[in-house]
mmCIF file of C-alpha atoms in Angstrom:
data_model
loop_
_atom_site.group_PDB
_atom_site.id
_atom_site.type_symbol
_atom_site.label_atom_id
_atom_site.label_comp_id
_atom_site.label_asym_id
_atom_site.label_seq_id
_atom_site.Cartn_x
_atom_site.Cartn_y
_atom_site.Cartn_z
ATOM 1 C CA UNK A 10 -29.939 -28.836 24.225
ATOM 2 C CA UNK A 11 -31.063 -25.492 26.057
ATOM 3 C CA UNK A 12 -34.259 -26.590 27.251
ATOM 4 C CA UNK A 13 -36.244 -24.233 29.885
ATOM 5 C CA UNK A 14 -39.142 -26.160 32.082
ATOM 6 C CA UNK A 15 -42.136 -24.875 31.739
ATOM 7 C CA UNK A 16 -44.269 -27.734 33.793
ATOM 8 C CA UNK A 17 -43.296 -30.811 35.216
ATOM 9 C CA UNK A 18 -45.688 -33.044 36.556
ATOM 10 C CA UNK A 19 -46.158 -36.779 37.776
ATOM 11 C CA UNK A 20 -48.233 -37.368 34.219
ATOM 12 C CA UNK A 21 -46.567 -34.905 31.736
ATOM 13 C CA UNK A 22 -43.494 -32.337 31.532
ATOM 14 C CA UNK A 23 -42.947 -29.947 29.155
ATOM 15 C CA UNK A 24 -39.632 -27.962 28.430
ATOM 16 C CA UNK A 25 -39.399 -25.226 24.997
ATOM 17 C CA UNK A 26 -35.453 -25.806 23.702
ATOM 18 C CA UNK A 27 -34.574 -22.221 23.117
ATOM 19 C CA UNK A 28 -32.325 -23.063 19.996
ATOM 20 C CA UNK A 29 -35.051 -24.783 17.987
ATOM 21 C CA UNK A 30 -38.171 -22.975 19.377
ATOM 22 C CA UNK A 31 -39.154 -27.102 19.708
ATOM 23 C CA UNK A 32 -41.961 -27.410 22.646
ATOM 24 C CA UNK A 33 -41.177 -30.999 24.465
ATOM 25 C CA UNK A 34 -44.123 -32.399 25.893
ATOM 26 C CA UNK A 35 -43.187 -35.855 27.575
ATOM 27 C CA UNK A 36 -45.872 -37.952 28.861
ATOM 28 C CA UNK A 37 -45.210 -40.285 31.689
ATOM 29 C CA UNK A 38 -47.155 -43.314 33.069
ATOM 30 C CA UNK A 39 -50.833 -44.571 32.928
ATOM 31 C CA UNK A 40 -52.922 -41.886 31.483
ATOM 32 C CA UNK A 41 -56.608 -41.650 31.766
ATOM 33 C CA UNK A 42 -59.052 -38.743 29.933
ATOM 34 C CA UNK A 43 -58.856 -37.006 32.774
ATOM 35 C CA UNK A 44 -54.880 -36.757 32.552
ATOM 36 C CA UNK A 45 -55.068 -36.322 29.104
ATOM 37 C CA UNK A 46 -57.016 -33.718 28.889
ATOM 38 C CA UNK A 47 -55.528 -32.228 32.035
ATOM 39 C CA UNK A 48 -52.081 -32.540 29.810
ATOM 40 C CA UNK A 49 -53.540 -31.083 26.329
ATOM 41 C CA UNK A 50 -54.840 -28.087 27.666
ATOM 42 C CA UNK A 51 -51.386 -27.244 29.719
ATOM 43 C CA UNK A 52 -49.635 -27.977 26.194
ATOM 44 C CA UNK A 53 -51.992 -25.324 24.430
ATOM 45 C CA UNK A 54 -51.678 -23.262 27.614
ATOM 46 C CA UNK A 55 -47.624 -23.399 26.939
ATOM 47 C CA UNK A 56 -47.702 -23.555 22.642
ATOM 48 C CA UNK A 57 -49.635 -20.135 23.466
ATOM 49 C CA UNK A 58 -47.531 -18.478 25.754
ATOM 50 C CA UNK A 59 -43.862 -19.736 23.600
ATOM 51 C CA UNK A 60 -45.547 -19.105 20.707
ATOM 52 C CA UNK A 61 -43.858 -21.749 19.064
ATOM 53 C CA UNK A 62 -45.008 -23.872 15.952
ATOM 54 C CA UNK A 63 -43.321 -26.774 16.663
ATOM 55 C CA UNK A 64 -44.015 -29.593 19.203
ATOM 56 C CA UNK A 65 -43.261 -32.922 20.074
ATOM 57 C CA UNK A 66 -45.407 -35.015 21.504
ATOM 58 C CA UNK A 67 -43.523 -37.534 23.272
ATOM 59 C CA UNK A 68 -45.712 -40.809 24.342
ATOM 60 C CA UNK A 69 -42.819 -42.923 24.776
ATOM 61 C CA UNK A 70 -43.146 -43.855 27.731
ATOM 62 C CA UNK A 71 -47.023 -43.943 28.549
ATOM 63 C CA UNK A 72 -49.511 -46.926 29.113
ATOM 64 C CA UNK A 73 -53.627 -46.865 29.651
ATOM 65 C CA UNK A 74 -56.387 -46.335 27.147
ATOM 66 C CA UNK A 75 -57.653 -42.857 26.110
ATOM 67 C CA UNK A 76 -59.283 -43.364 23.299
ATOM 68 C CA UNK A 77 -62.361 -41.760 24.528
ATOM 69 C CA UNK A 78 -60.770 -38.461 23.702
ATOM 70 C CA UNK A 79 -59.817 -38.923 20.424
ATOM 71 C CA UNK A 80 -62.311 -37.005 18.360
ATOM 72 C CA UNK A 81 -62.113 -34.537 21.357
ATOM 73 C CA UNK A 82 -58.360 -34.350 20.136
ATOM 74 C CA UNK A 83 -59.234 -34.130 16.503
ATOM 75 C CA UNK A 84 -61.961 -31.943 16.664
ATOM 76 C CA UNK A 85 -61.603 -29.467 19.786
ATOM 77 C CA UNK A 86 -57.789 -30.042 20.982
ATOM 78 C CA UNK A 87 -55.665 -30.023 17.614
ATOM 79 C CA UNK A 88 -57.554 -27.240 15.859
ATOM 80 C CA UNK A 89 -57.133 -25.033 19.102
ATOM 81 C CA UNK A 90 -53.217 -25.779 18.476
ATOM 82 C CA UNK A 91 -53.804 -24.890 15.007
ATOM 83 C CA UNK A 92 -55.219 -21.850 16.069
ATOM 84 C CA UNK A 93 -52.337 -21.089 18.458
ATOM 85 C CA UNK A 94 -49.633 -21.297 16.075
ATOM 86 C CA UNK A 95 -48.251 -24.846 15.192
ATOM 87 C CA UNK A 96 -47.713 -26.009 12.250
ATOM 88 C CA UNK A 97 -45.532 -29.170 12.926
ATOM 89 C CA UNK A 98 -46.370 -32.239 15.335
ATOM 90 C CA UNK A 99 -44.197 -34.507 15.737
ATOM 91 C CA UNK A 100 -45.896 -37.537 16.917
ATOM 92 C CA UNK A 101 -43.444 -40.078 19.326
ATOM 93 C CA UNK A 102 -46.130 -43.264 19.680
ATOM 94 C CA UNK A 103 -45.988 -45.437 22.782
ATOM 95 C CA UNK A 104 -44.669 -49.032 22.569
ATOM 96 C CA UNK A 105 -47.434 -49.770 24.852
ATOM 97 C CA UNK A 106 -50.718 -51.156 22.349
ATOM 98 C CA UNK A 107 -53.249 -49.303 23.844
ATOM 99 C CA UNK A 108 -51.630 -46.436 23.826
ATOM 100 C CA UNK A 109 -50.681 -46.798 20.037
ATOM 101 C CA UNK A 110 -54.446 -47.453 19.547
ATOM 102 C CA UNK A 111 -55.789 -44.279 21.472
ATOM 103 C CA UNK A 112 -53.278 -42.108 19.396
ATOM 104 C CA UNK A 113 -54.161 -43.954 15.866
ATOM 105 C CA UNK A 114 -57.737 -43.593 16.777
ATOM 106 C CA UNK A 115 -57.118 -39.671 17.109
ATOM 107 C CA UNK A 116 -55.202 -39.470 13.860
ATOM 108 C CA UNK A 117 -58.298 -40.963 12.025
ATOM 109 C CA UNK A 118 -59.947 -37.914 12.357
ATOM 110 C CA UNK A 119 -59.109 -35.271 9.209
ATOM 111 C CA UNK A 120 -57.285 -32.312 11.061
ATOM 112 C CA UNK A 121 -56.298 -29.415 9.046
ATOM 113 C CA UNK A 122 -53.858 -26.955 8.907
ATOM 114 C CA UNK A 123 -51.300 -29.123 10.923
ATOM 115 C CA UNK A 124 -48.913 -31.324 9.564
ATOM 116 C CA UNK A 125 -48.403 -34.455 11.958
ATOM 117 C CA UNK A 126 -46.281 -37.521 11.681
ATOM 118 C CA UNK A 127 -45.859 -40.189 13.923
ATOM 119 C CA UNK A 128 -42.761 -41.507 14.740
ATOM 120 C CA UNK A 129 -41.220 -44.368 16.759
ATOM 121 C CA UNK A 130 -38.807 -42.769 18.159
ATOM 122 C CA UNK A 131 -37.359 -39.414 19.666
ATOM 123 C CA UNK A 132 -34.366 -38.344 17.763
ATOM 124 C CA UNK A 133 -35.917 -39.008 14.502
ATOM 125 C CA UNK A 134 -39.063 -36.831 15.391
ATOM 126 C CA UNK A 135 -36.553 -33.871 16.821
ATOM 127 C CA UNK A 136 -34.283 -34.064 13.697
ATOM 128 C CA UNK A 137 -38.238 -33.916 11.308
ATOM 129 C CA UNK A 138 -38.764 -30.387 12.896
ATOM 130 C CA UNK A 139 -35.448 -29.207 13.423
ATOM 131 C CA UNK A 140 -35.665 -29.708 9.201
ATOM 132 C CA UNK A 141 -39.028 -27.687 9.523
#
């Protein structure tokens, strides 16, 4: 992959692979709102500036509860994506419960105009948008 890094940081990293125009966002460790939201707003910050419509959102590896943000996500966050261009969200859920919960409890939420999938794991979430 020919990935360029756009941010990496002790909670989140995010690279745009040049051949797929794919924004990888990978989330790392215990997150709390604060990091969260810290995180989502340096994702829009980067979907804006690549102007990309694809993204992965890669919670594989994260742990804590954050599902005080989740109609924050749904309501504010993911419309402002919307807004910025994407189209496709690809989804990777932790294997950590609570963080499966916090991102399920975002997803309740109706969101329009993006269409997100979950996934359990990477490669079948890069191979969804590289189809896109």
């Amino acid at each position: 992959m020919h990935k360029r890094t756009l941010i990496t940081e002790p909670h989140i990293a995010i690279h745009l692979d040049m051949i797929s125009d794919i924004l990888h966002v990978t989330w790392t460790g215990h997150q709390t709102e604060d990091t969260v939201k810290d995180g989502c707003e340096k994702m829009l910050k980067h979907v804006v500036s690549t102007k990309t419509s694809k993204v992965i959102n890669d919670h594989t590896l994260v742990s804590g509860n954050w599902s005080g943000l989740a109609e924050w996500g749904a309501k504010i966050w993911l419309p402002a994506l919307h807004k910025a261009g994407v189209k496709y969200f690809a989804w990777v859920l932790s294997i950590e419960l609570y963080s499966q919960r916090s991102s399920q409890e975002t997803l309740k939420y109706p969101i329009n105009g993006i269409l997100i999938l979950t996934f359990e794991e990477k490669a079948s979430a890069e191979n969804w948008l590289k189809a896109m």
